[in-house]
Structures are given as structure tokens and as C-alpha cells.
mmCIF file of C-alpha atoms in Angstrom:
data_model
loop_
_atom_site.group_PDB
_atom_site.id
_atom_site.type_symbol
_atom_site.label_atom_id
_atom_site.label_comp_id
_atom_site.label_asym_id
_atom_site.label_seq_id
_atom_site.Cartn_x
_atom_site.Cartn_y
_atom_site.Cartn_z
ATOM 1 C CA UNK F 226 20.150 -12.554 14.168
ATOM 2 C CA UNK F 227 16.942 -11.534 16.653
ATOM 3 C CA UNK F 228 17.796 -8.593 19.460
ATOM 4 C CA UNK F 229 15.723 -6.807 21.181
ATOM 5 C CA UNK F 230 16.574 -2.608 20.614
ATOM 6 C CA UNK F 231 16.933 -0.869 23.393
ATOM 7 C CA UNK F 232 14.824 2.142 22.806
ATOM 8 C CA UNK F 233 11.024 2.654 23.730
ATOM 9 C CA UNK F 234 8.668 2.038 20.679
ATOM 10 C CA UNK F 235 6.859 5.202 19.443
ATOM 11 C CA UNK F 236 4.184 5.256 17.617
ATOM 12 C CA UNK F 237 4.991 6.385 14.041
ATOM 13 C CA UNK F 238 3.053 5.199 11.031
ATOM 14 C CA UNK F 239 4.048 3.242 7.647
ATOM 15 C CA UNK F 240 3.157 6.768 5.815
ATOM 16 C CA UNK F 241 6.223 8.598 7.684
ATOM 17 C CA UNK F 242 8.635 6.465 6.249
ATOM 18 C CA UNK F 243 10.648 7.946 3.661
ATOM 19 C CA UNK F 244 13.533 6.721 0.767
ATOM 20 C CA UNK F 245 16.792 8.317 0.294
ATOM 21 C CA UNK F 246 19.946 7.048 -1.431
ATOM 22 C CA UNK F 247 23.601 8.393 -0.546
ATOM 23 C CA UNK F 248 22.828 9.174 3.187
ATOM 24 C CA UNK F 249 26.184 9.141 5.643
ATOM 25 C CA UNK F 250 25.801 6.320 8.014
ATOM 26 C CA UNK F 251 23.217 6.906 10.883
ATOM 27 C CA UNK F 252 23.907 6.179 14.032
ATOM 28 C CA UNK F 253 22.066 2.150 14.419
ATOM 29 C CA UNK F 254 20.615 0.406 17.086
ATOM 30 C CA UNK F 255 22.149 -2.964 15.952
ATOM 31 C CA UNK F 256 24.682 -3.514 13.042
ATOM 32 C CA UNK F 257 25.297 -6.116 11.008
ATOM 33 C CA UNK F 258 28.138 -6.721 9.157
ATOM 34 C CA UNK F 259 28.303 -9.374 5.995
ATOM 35 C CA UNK F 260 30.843 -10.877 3.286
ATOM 36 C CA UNK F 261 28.999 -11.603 0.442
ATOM 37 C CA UNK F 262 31.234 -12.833 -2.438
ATOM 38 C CA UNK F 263 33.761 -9.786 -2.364
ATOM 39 C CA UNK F 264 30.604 -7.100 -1.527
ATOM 40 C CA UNK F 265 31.096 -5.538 1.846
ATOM 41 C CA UNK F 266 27.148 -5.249 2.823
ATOM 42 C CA UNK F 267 26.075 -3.632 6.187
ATOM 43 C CA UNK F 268 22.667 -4.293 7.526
ATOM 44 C CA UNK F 269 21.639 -1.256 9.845
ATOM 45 C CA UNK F 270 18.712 -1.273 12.417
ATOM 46 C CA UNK F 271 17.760 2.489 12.962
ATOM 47 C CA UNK F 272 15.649 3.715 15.887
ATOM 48 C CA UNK F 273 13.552 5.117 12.905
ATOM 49 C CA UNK F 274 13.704 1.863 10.352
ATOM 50 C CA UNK F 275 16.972 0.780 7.995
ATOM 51 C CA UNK F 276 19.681 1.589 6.341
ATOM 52 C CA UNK F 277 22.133 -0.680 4.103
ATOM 53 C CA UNK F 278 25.534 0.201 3.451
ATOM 54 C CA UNK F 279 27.096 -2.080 0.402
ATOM 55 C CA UNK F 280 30.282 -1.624 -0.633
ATOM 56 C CA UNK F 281 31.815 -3.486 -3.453
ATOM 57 C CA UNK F 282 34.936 -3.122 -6.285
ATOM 58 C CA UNK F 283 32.533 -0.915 -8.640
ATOM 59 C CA UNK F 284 31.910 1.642 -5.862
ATOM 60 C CA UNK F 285 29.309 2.281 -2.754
ATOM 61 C CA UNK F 286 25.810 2.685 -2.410
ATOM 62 C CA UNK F 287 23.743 3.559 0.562
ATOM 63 C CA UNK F 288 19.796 3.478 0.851
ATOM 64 C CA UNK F 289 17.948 4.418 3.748
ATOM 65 C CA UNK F 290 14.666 3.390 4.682
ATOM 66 C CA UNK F 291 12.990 5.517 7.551
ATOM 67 C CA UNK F 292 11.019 7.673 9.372
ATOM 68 C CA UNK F 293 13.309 11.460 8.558
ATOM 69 C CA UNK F 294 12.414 14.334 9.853
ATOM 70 C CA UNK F 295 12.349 17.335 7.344
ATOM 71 C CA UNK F 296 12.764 14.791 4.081
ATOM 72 C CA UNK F 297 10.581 15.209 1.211
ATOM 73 C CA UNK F 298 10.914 12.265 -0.688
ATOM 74 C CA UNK F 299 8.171 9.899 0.850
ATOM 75 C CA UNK F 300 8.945 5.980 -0.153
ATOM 76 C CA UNK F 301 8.175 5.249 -3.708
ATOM 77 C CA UNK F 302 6.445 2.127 -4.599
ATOM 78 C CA UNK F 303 9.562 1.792 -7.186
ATOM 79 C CA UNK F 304 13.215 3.572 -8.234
ATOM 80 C CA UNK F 305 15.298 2.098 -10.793
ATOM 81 C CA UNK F 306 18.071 4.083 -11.348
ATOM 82 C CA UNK F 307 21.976 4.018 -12.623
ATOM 83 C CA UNK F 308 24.230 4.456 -9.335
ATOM 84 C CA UNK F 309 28.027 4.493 -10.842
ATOM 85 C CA UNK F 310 28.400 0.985 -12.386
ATOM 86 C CA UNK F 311 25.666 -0.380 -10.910
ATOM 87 C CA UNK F 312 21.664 -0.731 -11.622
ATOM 88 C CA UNK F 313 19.613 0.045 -8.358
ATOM 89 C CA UNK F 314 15.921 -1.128 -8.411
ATOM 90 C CA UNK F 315 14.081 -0.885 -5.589
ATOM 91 C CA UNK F 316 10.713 -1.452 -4.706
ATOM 92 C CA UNK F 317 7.997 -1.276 -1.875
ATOM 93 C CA UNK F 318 4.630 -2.188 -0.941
ATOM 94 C CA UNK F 319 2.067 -1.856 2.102
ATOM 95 C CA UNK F 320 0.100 -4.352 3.414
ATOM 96 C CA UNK F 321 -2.813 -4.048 5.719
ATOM 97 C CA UNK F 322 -3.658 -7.295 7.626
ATOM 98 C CA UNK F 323 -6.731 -7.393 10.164
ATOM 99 C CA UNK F 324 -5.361 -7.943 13.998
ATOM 100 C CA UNK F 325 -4.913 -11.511 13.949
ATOM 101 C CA UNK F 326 -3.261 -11.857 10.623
ATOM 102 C CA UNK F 327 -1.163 -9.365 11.678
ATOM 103 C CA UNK F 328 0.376 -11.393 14.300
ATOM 104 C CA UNK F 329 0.897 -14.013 12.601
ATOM 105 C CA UNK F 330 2.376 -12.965 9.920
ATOM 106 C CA UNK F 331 4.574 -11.003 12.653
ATOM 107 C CA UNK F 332 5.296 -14.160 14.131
ATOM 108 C CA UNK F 333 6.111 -15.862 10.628
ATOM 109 C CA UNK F 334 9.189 -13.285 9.359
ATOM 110 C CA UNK F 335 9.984 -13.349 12.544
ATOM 111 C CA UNK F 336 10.834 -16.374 12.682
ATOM 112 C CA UNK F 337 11.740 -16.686 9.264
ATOM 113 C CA UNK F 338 14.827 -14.291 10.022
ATOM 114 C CA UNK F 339 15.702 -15.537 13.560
ATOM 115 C CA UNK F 340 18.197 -17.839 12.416
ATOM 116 C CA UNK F 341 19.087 -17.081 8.912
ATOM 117 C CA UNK F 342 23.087 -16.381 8.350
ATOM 118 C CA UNK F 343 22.335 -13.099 6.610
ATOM 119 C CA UNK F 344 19.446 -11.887 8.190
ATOM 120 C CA UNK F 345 19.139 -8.868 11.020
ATOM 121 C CA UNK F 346 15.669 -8.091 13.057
ATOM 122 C CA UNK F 347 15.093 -5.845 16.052
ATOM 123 C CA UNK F 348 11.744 -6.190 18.125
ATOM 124 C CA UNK F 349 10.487 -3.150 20.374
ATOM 125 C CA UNK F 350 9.971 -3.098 23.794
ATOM 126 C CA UNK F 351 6.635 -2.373 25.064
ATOM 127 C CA UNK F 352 4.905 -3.998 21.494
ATOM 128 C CA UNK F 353 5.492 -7.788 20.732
ATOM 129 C CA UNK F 354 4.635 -7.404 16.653
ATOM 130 C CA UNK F 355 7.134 -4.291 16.482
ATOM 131 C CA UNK F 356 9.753 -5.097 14.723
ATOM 132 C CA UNK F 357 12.307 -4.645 11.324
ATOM 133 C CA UNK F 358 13.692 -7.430 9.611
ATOM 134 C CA UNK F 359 16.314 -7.173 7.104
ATOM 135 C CA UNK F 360 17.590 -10.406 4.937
ATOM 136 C CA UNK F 361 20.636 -10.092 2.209
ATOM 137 C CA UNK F 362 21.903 -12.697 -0.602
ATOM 138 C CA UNK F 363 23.891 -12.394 -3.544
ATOM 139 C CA UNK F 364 22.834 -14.396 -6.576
ATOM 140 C CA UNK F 365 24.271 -14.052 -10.010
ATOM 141 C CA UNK F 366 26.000 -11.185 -9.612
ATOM 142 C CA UNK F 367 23.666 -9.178 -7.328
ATOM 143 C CA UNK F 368 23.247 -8.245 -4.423
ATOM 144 C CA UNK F 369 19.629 -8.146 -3.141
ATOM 145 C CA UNK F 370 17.982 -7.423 0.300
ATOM 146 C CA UNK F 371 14.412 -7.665 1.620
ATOM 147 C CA UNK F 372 13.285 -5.679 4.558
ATOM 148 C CA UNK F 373 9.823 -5.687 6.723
ATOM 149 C CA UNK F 374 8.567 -2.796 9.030
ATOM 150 C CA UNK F 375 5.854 -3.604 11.332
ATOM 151 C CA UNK F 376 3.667 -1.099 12.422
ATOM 152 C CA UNK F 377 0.950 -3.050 14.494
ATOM 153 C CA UNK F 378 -1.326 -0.351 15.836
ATOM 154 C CA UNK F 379 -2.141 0.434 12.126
ATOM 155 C CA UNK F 380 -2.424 -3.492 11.141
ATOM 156 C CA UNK F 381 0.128 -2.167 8.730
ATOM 157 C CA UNK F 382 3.387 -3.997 7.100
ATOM 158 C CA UNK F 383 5.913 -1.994 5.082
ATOM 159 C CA UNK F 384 7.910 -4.805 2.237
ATOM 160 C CA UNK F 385 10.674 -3.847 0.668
ATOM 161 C CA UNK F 386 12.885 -5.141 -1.669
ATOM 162 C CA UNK F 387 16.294 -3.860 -3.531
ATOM 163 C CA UNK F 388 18.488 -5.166 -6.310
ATOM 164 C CA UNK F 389 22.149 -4.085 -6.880
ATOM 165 C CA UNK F 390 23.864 -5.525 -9.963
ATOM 166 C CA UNK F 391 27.064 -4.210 -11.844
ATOM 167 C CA UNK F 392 25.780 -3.150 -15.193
ATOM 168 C CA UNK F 393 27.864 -5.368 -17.658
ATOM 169 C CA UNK F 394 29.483 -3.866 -20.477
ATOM 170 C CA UNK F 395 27.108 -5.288 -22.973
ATOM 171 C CA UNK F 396 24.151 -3.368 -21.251
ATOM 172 C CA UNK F 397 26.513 -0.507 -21.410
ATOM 173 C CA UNK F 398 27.250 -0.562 -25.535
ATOM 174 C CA UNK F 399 23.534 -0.783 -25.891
ATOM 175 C CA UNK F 400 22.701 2.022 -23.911
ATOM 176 C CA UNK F 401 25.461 3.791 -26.248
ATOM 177 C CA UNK F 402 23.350 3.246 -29.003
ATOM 178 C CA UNK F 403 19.793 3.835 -27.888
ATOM 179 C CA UNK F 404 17.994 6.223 -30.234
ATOM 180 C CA UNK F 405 17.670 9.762 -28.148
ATOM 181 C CA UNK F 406 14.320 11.608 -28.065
ATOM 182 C CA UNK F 407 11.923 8.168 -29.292
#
């Protein structure tokens, strides 16, 4: 799904965003809600980025993606972490594109999410490569999500990419018996 949000684009910079799991809901420009194969996922367009809500029989998670005032935990280029029952990894990376590139690779995800079932992206008025995209799936288990923030005054696209996966009980006896302090 493609909307337009209906606030002004400012001019913030990929280096404001910041990561946080566990946040409450912020209040969203656009909201959209999925069914994935019994996980209750929630794709979240924020005036300031994203945020993901997925909820699932093992328990909740929440990660935010955006531009927070006062937070001191800038986005990391990778987390992997234990949240309940489930292994989190998430991962980011910047890429700077020269004006041209830029829109078309604007133009590309754009369209790449437009239409896809699973898939939310706001544009900003005022700034035709503004934009986030957000795109969910669940394969094998998981549940994974891909999002793109576009800041085109810098030339500047923010990728990220998160995994959510119940850890199986296996993974859980060996962790039991991994040697502490080696």
C-alpha cells in the first residue's frame, strides 16, 4: 500500500535515526495491519520513520526505527539478541547514491512496494524521493521485515532488515550446555 502522509517533510538526516526495542506504540501516520500465519504484525509509518508491532503465541516484540528526541542509542549496524522465546537479529546499513541514482533507486522500492500484499510506504509532501517503505513475510517459521528511509537532500538511503524466529527447544538444550567463561 502507497499513501501520501499528511505532514510537511523536514529535513532530518539518516544519522538522527535511532533503534529501540520495547517502545509503547507511537502515535503513526498510516497503519498497517497483517495476518501472517497466526503472528499479529503491525506495520507503523511514524512522522519520524517506523515502528513494527508483532505479536505472536510466544509473546510481543516491538522495534522502533526513528528519528527520537533525547534517545541515546543511535541505530546499530547489527543487534542479535534473545527477546522471550524468540531470537531478534536485526541489521542496518547506509547507502549514499549520487542525485540521479538516488531517484531511481527511489523510484524502484517504490514501486517495488506499491502493490505488494504486505508492504506499507508513505511519500512526503513537498519532496518526491521522501519516503519509508516497510515489506513483511513469514518464511519457515519467521517473521522478517525490510524497511527503507529516504533521505534525498543527503543522497542518503537507510536499509534495514529484522528477523524474528521462536527459538526451538533444541537451540534451547544447547544453550543449556554451553561451556561458561570460554
Amino acid at each position: 500500500m502507497l499513501t501520501t502522509l499528511s505532514t510537511a517533510y523536514t529535513d532530518t538526516r539518516a544519522d538522527d535515526l535511532a533503534w529501540a526495542l520495547g517502545r509503547e506504540p507511537l502515535p503513526a501516520l498510516a497503519v498497517l495491519d497483517l495476518e501472517l500465519s497466526g503472528a499479529k504484525l503491525q506495520l507503523r509509518l511514524l512522522g519520524a520513520s517506523h515502528q513494527v508491532l508483532l505479536e505472536e503465541e510466544q509473546g510481543s516484540c516491538s522495534e522502533t526505527v526513528a528519528c527520537m528526541p533525547g534517545s541515546s542509542t543511535p541505530l546499530p549496524l547489527g543487534v542479535a539478541k534473545r527477546v522471550g522465546d524468540w531470537e531478534y537479529e536485526f541489521a542496518a546499513r547506509v547507502e549514499t547514491l549520487s542525485e540521479g541514482s538516488f531517484a531511481g533507486r527511489a523510484q524502484e522500492l517504490l514501486a517495488l512496494v506499491a502493490d505488494h500484499p504486505n508492504s506499507l510506504a508513505g511519500t512526503f509532501p513537498g519532496s518526491p524521493h521522501a519516503f519509508t517503505a516497510m515489506m513483511a513475510q513469514r518464511e519457515a517459521g519467521q517473521v522478517r521485515w525490510r524497511t527503507w528511509h529516504a533521505y534525498p537532500q543527503e543522497g542518503r538511503l537507510v536499509v534495514t532488515r529484522t528477523r524474528v524466529g521462536a527459538v526451538s527447544r533444541r537451540q534451547r538444550a544447547e544453550r543449556r550446555l554451553e561451556p561458561v567463561g570460554i
